[in-house]
Amino acid sequence: MQRIGRVAMISLHTSPLDQPGTGDAGGMNVYVVELARRLARQGIEVDVFTRATSSSVDPVVQLADGVTVRHIHAGPFEGLTKNELPGQMCVFAREVLRTEAMFPVGHYDVIHSHYWLSGQVGALAADRWGVPLVHSMHTMAKVKNAALADGDAPEPAQRVIGEEQVVEAADLLVANTGIEAGQLLDLYDADPARVEVVHPGVDTELFRPLGPAARAAARAARGIPQDAIVPLFAGRIQPLKAPDVLLRAIAVLLDREPALRERLVVPVVGGPSGSGLEHPTALADLAAGLGIADVVRFVPPVAQDELAEWYAAATLVAVPSYNESFGLVAIEAQAAGTPVVAADVGGLGTAVRDGRSGLLVADHDPSTWATAIGRIAADPAFRDRLAAGARRHAVRFSWDATAAQSLAVYQRAQELMRSSAA
């Protein structure tokens, strides 16, 4: 079996250096960074190709030992939406090929592309370099369009066709969960022999339970009373992530129990993204319209170490998304020992153990969500049992395991490419 020495990762539309929680940066950014770092620790060099979005960024940035981010100039630095990026794929692909041409033949052993735009470029590069293409969808247009949030725009036909082409071109497809693997088979007619399930991981050292004193300090540093009930949302503010469901649930909860208002703090950690950029104040306007602006706090996106403290300060973390391929926020919160209330959609059924590490909610009805949140808020013993179960569940997911399984996928992709060429 040929050893994997160098991996070319392609993340066209969002850089691993971007701050998760705003713009197009989210769980996929964390995934690319952590996978690349863990592969590098195993002696594998990783180059991440991404589109430059500022003239101030260096063309080449060392993210970590063995991990290099290469910024490709393709189109204007600012002002391009994700839906406009297909027009820059040819330029981006040309520059990726030009970069590889500076090295000896056979420099990269495998390409791992992330999201369909990157998969289109990866398919071209794989053909040119004679190496296998491994692709991770992360999200899929057909899945998103089947469960659109109110007011959200459907993904365009261009993306659907592009995804179908990438599924056909890839030597192997990586799915985050068995549910996602099934969606690739059912919706995209993927070959079952070319789909592998590899769970994302979590940094259990960074996201870990804090003792009572440290949790008290985390609350004090954020001006949160020690006896407060704190349902937290973390992520990009857009209809797909459904932070409005949490706010509407809080309004229902306060109608049922007005006395909770004195103890309730609802942090929303993140920034507008996607179609949420069209109305960046929509969530604040909703809070005001619901009469709960006094209990809601809007917090700009924060670095991972600070996010860990927000999780520690929370009573629970709400993940009301209409779809998630896995749900890294859910697994991070649980690793920090914080129960999660999540929509029972997509990969969240894998990321959360209902009744053991959190609660899964079958719909997006604010009344149902208010009941789930109120159940945890009203029963500290139940909350503590979920918190203990949350940590036990989360430690089953490690980035080291993700990297080891991804490496096995790369090697299998090499074997498949050789056998098909024989």
Coordinates of C-alpha atoms in Angstrom, one line a residue:
M1 CA 0.0 0.0 0.0
Q2 CA 1.4 3.4 -1.0
R3 CA 2.1 5.6 1.9
I4 CA 0.2 8.9 2.1
G5 CA 2.8 11.6 2.4
R6 CA 1.0 14.8 1.2
V7 CA -2.7 15.8 1.1
A8 CA -4.1 18.6 -0.9
M9 CA -7.2 19.9 0.8
I10 CA -9.5 22.3 -1.1
S11 CA -11.8 24.6 0.7
L12 CA -12.6 27.2 -1.9
H13 CA -15.4 29.2 -0.4
T14 CA -14.2 29.6 3.2
S15 CA -10.7 29.7 4.7
P16 CA -9.7 27.6 7.7
L17 CA -8.2 30.9 9.1
D18 CA -11.7 32.5 9.2
Q19 CA -13.5 33.0 12.5
P20 CA -16.3 30.4 12.8
G21 CA -19.7 31.8 13.5
T22 CA -20.0 34.5 10.8
G23 CA -20.1 34.8 7.1
D24 CA -19.6 31.3 5.5
A25 CA -17.3 30.2 8.3
G26 CA -18.7 27.5 10.6
G27 CA -18.3 23.8 11.5
M28 CA -16.6 23.0 8.2
N29 CA -13.8 25.4 9.0
V30 CA -13.3 23.7 12.4
Y31 CA -13.4 20.3 10.6
V32 CA -10.7 21.3 8.0
V33 CA -8.4 22.8 10.7
E34 CA -8.7 19.9 13.1
L35 CA -8.4 17.1 10.5
A36 CA -5.4 18.8 8.9
R37 CA -3.7 19.3 12.3
R38 CA -4.2 15.6 13.3
L39 CA -3.0 14.3 9.9
A40 CA 0.1 16.5 10.3
R41 CA 0.8 15.0 13.7
Q42 CA 0.9 11.6 12.0
G43 CA 3.7 12.9 9.7
I44 CA 1.5 13.8 6.7
E45 CA 1.9 17.2 5.1
V46 CA -1.3 19.1 4.3
D47 CA -1.8 22.0 2.0
V48 CA -5.1 23.7 2.2
F49 CA -6.1 25.7 -0.9
T50 CA -8.6 28.5 -0.3
R51 CA -9.7 31.7 -2.0
A52 CA -8.1 34.9 -0.9
T53 CA -10.7 37.4 0.4
S54 CA -8.3 40.2 1.4
S55 CA -5.2 41.8 -0.1
S56 CA -3.6 41.8 3.3
V57 CA -3.4 38.0 3.7
D58 CA -0.1 36.4 2.9
P59 CA -0.1 34.1 -0.1
V60 CA 1.2 31.2 2.1
V61 CA 0.4 30.9 5.8
Q62 CA 1.7 28.2 8.2
L63 CA -1.3 27.2 10.2
A64 CA 0.6 24.6 12.2
D65 CA 3.6 22.3 11.8
G66 CA 3.0 20.4 8.6
V67 CA -0.2 22.4 7.7
T68 CA 0.1 25.2 5.0
V69 CA -2.8 27.4 3.9
R70 CA -2.4 28.6 0.3
H71 CA -4.5 31.7 -0.6
I72 CA -5.5 31.7 -4.3
H73 CA -6.4 34.9 -6.0
A74 CA -9.7 34.3 -7.9
G75 CA -12.0 37.2 -8.3
P76 CA -12.4 40.3 -6.2
F77 CA -11.4 40.0 -2.6
E78 CA -14.7 41.2 -1.2
G79 CA -18.3 41.4 -2.2
L80 CA -18.7 37.9 -3.8
T81 CA -21.6 35.8 -2.3
K82 CA -21.3 32.0 -2.2
N83 CA -23.7 31.8 -5.1
E84 CA -21.4 34.0 -7.3
L85 CA -18.3 31.8 -6.6
P86 CA -19.0 29.3 -9.4
G87 CA -17.9 32.0 -11.9
Q88 CA -14.5 32.0 -10.3
M89 CA -13.9 28.2 -10.2
C90 CA -12.0 28.2 -13.5
V91 CA -9.5 30.8 -12.3
F92 CA -9.2 29.1 -8.9
A93 CA -8.6 25.7 -10.5
R94 CA -6.0 27.2 -12.8
E95 CA -4.0 28.7 -9.9
V96 CA -4.2 25.4 -7.9
L97 CA -2.8 23.6 -10.9
R98 CA -0.1 26.2 -11.3
T99 CA 0.9 25.9 -7.7
E100 CA 1.3 22.1 -7.9
A101 CA 3.3 22.5 -11.1
M102 CA 6.1 24.2 -9.0
F103 CA 6.8 20.9 -7.3
P104 CA 8.2 17.6 -8.6
V105 CA 5.7 15.3 -10.3
G106 CA 3.7 13.3 -7.8
H107 CA 3.9 15.9 -5.1
Y108 CA 0.4 15.2 -3.7
D109 CA -0.9 11.7 -3.0
V110 CA -4.6 12.5 -2.6
I111 CA -7.0 15.4 -2.8
H112 CA -9.7 15.9 -0.1
S113 CA -12.3 18.5 -1.2
H114 CA -14.8 20.1 1.1
Y115 CA -18.2 21.4 -0.2
W116 CA -19.3 21.1 -3.8
L117 CA -17.5 24.1 -5.2
S118 CA -14.2 22.6 -4.0
G119 CA -15.2 19.2 -5.4
Q120 CA -15.5 20.7 -8.8
V121 CA -12.0 22.0 -8.6
G122 CA -10.8 18.8 -7.0
A123 CA -12.2 16.6 -9.8
L124 CA -10.2 18.6 -12.4
A125 CA -7.0 18.5 -10.3
A126 CA -7.3 14.8 -9.6
D127 CA -7.5 14.1 -13.3
R128 CA -4.5 16.3 -14.1
W129 CA -2.4 14.9 -11.2
G130 CA -3.4 11.3 -11.5
V131 CA -4.4 11.0 -7.8
P132 CA -7.7 10.0 -6.2
L133 CA -10.3 12.5 -5.1
V134 CA -12.0 12.1 -1.7
H135 CA -14.9 14.5 -1.2
S136 CA -16.9 15.6 1.8
M137 CA -20.2 17.3 1.1
H138 CA -20.8 18.8 4.5
T139 CA -24.2 20.1 3.4
M140 CA -26.3 19.0 0.4
A141 CA -28.7 21.2 -1.7
K142 CA -31.3 18.5 -2.0
V143 CA -31.4 17.9 1.7
K144 CA -31.6 21.6 2.5
N145 CA -34.3 22.2 -0.1
A146 CA -36.4 19.4 1.4
A147 CA -36.6 21.2 4.8
L148 CA -36.4 24.9 4.1
A149 CA -36.9 27.3 7.0
D150 CA -39.5 30.0 6.6
G151 CA -38.1 32.8 4.5
D152 CA -35.0 30.9 3.4
A153 CA -34.2 30.7 -0.3
P154 CA -33.8 27.3 -1.9
E155 CA -30.4 26.3 -3.2
P156 CA -30.1 26.9 -7.0
A157 CA -30.2 24.2 -9.7
Q158 CA -26.6 25.0 -10.5
R159 CA -25.6 23.7 -7.1
V160 CA -27.7 20.6 -7.4
I161 CA -26.2 19.7 -10.8
G162 CA -22.7 20.5 -9.5
E163 CA -23.1 18.2 -6.5
E164 CA -24.4 15.4 -8.7
Q165 CA -21.2 15.8 -10.9
V166 CA -18.9 15.7 -7.8
V167 CA -20.6 12.6 -6.5
E168 CA -20.0 10.9 -9.8
A169 CA -16.4 12.1 -10.1
A170 CA -15.1 11.3 -6.6
D171 CA -13.3 8.1 -5.9
L172 CA -14.7 8.0 -2.4
L173 CA -17.3 10.1 -0.6
V174 CA -17.0 10.8 3.1
A175 CA -20.3 11.1 5.0
N176 CA -20.4 12.4 8.6
T177 CA -23.1 9.9 9.7
G178 CA -25.0 6.9 8.5
I179 CA -27.9 9.2 7.8
E180 CA -25.8 11.4 5.5
A181 CA -24.6 8.3 3.7
G182 CA -28.2 7.2 3.1
Q183 CA -29.0 10.6 1.7
L184 CA -26.1 10.3 -0.7
L185 CA -27.4 7.0 -1.9
D186 CA -31.1 7.9 -2.0
L187 CA -30.9 11.5 -3.3
Y188 CA -27.7 11.4 -5.4
D189 CA -27.6 7.8 -6.5
A190 CA -24.1 7.4 -5.1
D191 CA -22.4 4.0 -5.4
P192 CA -22.6 2.4 -1.9
A193 CA -19.2 0.9 -2.4
R194 CA -17.8 4.4 -2.7
V195 CA -19.3 6.0 0.5
E196 CA -17.5 5.8 3.8
V197 CA -18.8 7.1 7.2
V198 CA -16.3 9.0 9.2
H199 CA -17.6 10.9 12.3
P200 CA -16.2 14.4 13.0
G201 CA -14.5 14.8 16.3
V202 CA -14.2 17.2 19.2
D203 CA -11.2 18.7 21.1
T204 CA -11.9 17.2 24.5
E205 CA -9.1 19.1 26.1
L206 CA -10.3 22.5 25.0
F207 CA -14.0 21.6 25.5
R208 CA -14.2 20.0 28.9
P209 CA -16.3 20.3 32.1
L210 CA -15.2 23.0 34.5
G211 CA -15.4 22.7 38.3
P212 CA -17.9 24.9 40.2
A213 CA -15.4 27.7 40.8
A214 CA -14.3 27.9 37.2
R215 CA -18.0 27.8 36.0
A216 CA -18.8 30.6 38.5
A217 CA -15.9 32.6 37.1
A218 CA -17.0 32.0 33.5
R219 CA -20.4 33.5 34.4
A220 CA -19.0 36.3 36.4
A221 CA -16.6 37.3 33.6
R222 CA -19.7 37.6 31.3
G223 CA -21.9 39.4 33.7
I224 CA -24.2 36.5 34.2
P225 CA -25.8 36.0 37.6
Q226 CA -24.8 32.7 39.3
D227 CA -28.4 31.6 39.7
A228 CA -29.4 32.5 36.1
I229 CA -31.0 30.1 33.7
V230 CA -28.9 30.3 30.5
P231 CA -30.2 28.7 27.2
L232 CA -27.4 29.5 24.7
F233 CA -27.3 29.6 20.9
A234 CA -24.0 29.5 19.2
G235 CA -23.5 29.6 15.4
R236 CA -24.2 31.5 12.3
I237 CA -27.4 33.6 12.4
Q238 CA -29.4 32.5 9.4
P239 CA -32.8 30.8 8.8
L240 CA -31.2 27.3 8.4
K241 CA -29.8 27.5 11.9
A242 CA -33.2 28.6 13.3
P243 CA -32.1 30.8 16.2
D244 CA -35.6 32.4 15.9
V245 CA -37.1 29.1 17.2
L246 CA -35.2 29.5 20.4
L247 CA -36.4 33.1 20.8
R248 CA -40.0 32.2 20.1
A249 CA -39.7 29.3 22.6
I250 CA -38.3 31.7 25.3
A251 CA -41.4 33.9 24.7
V252 CA -43.7 30.9 25.2
L253 CA -41.8 29.9 28.3
L254 CA -42.1 33.4 29.8
D255 CA -45.8 33.4 29.1
R256 CA -46.1 30.2 31.0
E257 CA -43.8 31.2 33.9
P258 CA -43.4 35.0 34.1
A259 CA -41.3 34.7 37.2
L260 CA -38.5 33.2 35.2
R261 CA -37.8 36.6 33.6
E262 CA -35.7 37.7 36.5
R263 CA -33.3 34.8 36.2
L264 CA -33.3 34.3 32.4
V265 CA -30.3 35.2 30.2
V266 CA -30.3 34.1 26.5
P267 CA -26.9 34.6 24.8
V268 CA -26.9 34.4 21.0
V269 CA -23.2 33.9 20.0
G270 CA -22.5 34.4 16.3
G271 CA -23.0 36.7 13.4
P272 CA -25.3 37.0 10.3
S273 CA -24.6 34.6 7.5
G274 CA -26.1 33.4 4.2
S275 CA -29.6 34.7 3.7
G276 CA -29.4 36.2 7.2
L277 CA -27.1 38.9 5.7
E278 CA -30.1 40.3 3.9
H279 CA -31.7 41.4 7.2
P280 CA -28.8 41.5 9.7
T281 CA -31.1 43.0 12.5
A282 CA -33.9 40.5 11.9
L283 CA -33.2 38.5 15.1
A284 CA -32.9 41.6 17.3
D285 CA -36.1 42.9 15.8
L286 CA -37.8 39.6 16.5
A287 CA -36.6 39.7 20.2
A288 CA -38.0 43.2 20.5
G289 CA -41.3 42.2 18.8
L290 CA -41.7 39.2 21.2
G291 CA -41.0 41.4 24.2
I292 CA -37.9 39.5 25.3
A293 CA -35.2 41.9 24.3
D294 CA -34.3 42.4 28.0
V295 CA -33.3 38.8 28.4
V296 CA -31.5 38.3 25.0
R297 CA -27.8 39.1 24.6
F298 CA -26.2 39.3 21.2
V299 CA -22.5 38.3 21.3
P300 CA -20.2 38.6 18.2
P301 CA -18.4 35.4 17.1
V302 CA -15.7 34.3 19.5
A303 CA -12.6 32.2 19.3
Q304 CA -12.8 28.5 20.3
D305 CA -11.3 29.0 23.7
E306 CA -13.8 31.7 24.6
L307 CA -16.6 29.6 23.1
A308 CA -15.7 26.8 25.5
E309 CA -16.2 29.2 28.4
W310 CA -19.6 30.3 27.0
Y311 CA -20.6 26.6 27.0
A312 CA -19.5 26.3 30.6
A313 CA -21.5 29.3 31.6
A314 CA -24.7 27.9 29.9
T315 CA -27.5 25.9 31.5
L316 CA -28.0 24.3 28.1
V317 CA -27.2 24.8 24.4
A318 CA -30.0 25.0 21.9
V319 CA -29.4 23.6 18.3
P320 CA -32.7 24.2 16.5
S321 CA -31.4 23.8 13.0
Y322 CA -33.5 22.6 10.1
N323 CA -30.7 20.5 9.0
E324 CA -27.2 19.6 10.2
S325 CA -24.9 17.0 8.6
F326 CA -23.5 16.4 12.1
G327 CA -23.7 19.4 14.5
L328 CA -20.2 20.3 15.9
V329 CA -21.7 22.9 18.3
A330 CA -23.8 20.1 19.8
I331 CA -20.8 17.8 20.4
E332 CA -18.6 20.7 21.6
A333 CA -21.2 21.7 24.2
Q334 CA -21.6 18.2 25.4
A335 CA -17.8 17.8 25.7
A336 CA -17.9 20.8 28.0
G337 CA -20.5 19.0 30.1
T338 CA -23.4 21.1 29.0
P339 CA -26.7 19.4 27.9
V340 CA -28.0 20.1 24.5
V341 CA -31.6 20.6 23.2
A342 CA -31.5 19.9 19.5
A343 CA -33.8 19.4 16.6
D344 CA -34.1 15.7 15.6
V345 CA -32.8 16.3 12.1
G346 CA -29.8 15.0 10.1
G347 CA -26.7 14.2 12.1
L348 CA -28.0 15.6 15.3
G349 CA -29.6 12.3 16.1
T350 CA -26.1 10.9 16.2
A351 CA -24.5 13.9 17.9
V352 CA -27.0 13.9 20.8
R353 CA -28.3 10.9 22.8
D354 CA -31.9 11.7 23.6
G355 CA -32.6 11.6 27.4
R356 CA -28.9 10.8 28.1
S357 CA -26.8 13.7 26.9
G358 CA -29.6 16.1 26.0
L359 CA -33.1 16.2 24.5
L360 CA -34.1 15.8 20.8
V361 CA -37.1 17.8 19.7
A362 CA -39.2 16.3 16.9
D363 CA -40.4 19.6 15.4
H364 CA -39.7 23.3 15.4
D365 CA -42.9 24.3 17.3
P366 CA -41.9 26.9 19.9
S367 CA -44.3 25.3 22.4
T368 CA -42.5 22.0 22.1
W369 CA -39.1 23.7 22.5
A370 CA -40.4 25.7 25.5
T371 CA -41.4 22.5 27.2
A372 CA -37.9 20.9 26.6
I373 CA -36.0 23.9 27.8
G374 CA -38.3 24.3 30.8
R375 CA -37.9 20.7 31.7
I376 CA -34.1 21.1 32.1
A377 CA -34.4 24.5 33.7
A378 CA -36.9 23.3 36.3
D379 CA -35.0 20.2 37.4
P380 CA -31.4 20.7 38.4
A381 CA -30.9 17.0 39.2
F382 CA -32.1 16.1 35.7
R383 CA -29.8 18.7 34.2
D384 CA -26.8 17.3 36.2
R385 CA -27.6 13.8 34.9
L386 CA -27.7 15.0 31.4
A387 CA -24.4 17.0 31.9
A388 CA -22.6 13.8 33.1
G389 CA -24.0 11.9 30.1
A390 CA -23.1 14.7 27.7
R391 CA -19.4 14.4 28.5
R392 CA -19.5 10.5 28.4
H393 CA -21.2 10.7 25.0
A394 CA -18.9 13.4 23.5
V395 CA -15.6 11.7 24.4
R396 CA -16.6 8.9 21.9
F397 CA -15.8 11.4 19.1
S398 CA -12.2 12.3 18.7
W399 CA -10.3 14.2 16.0
D400 CA -7.5 11.7 16.2
A401 CA -10.0 8.9 15.3
T402 CA -11.3 11.1 12.5
A403 CA -7.8 11.5 11.1
A404 CA -7.0 7.8 11.4
Q405 CA -10.2 6.9 9.6
S406 CA -9.7 9.6 7.0
L407 CA -6.2 8.2 6.3
A408 CA -7.7 4.8 5.8
V409 CA -10.2 6.3 3.3
Y410 CA -7.3 8.0 1.4
Q411 CA -5.5 4.7 1.1
R412 CA -8.6 2.9 0.0
A413 CA -9.2 5.6 -2.6
Q414 CA -5.7 4.9 -4.0
E415 CA -6.5 1.2 -4.2
L416 CA -9.8 1.9 -6.0
M417 CA -8.0 4.2 -8.5
R418 CA -5.3 1.7 -9.2
S419 CA -7.8 -1.2 -9.7
S420 CA -10.0 0.8 -12.0
A421 CA -6.9 1.7 -14.1
A422 CA -5.7 -1.9 -14.4

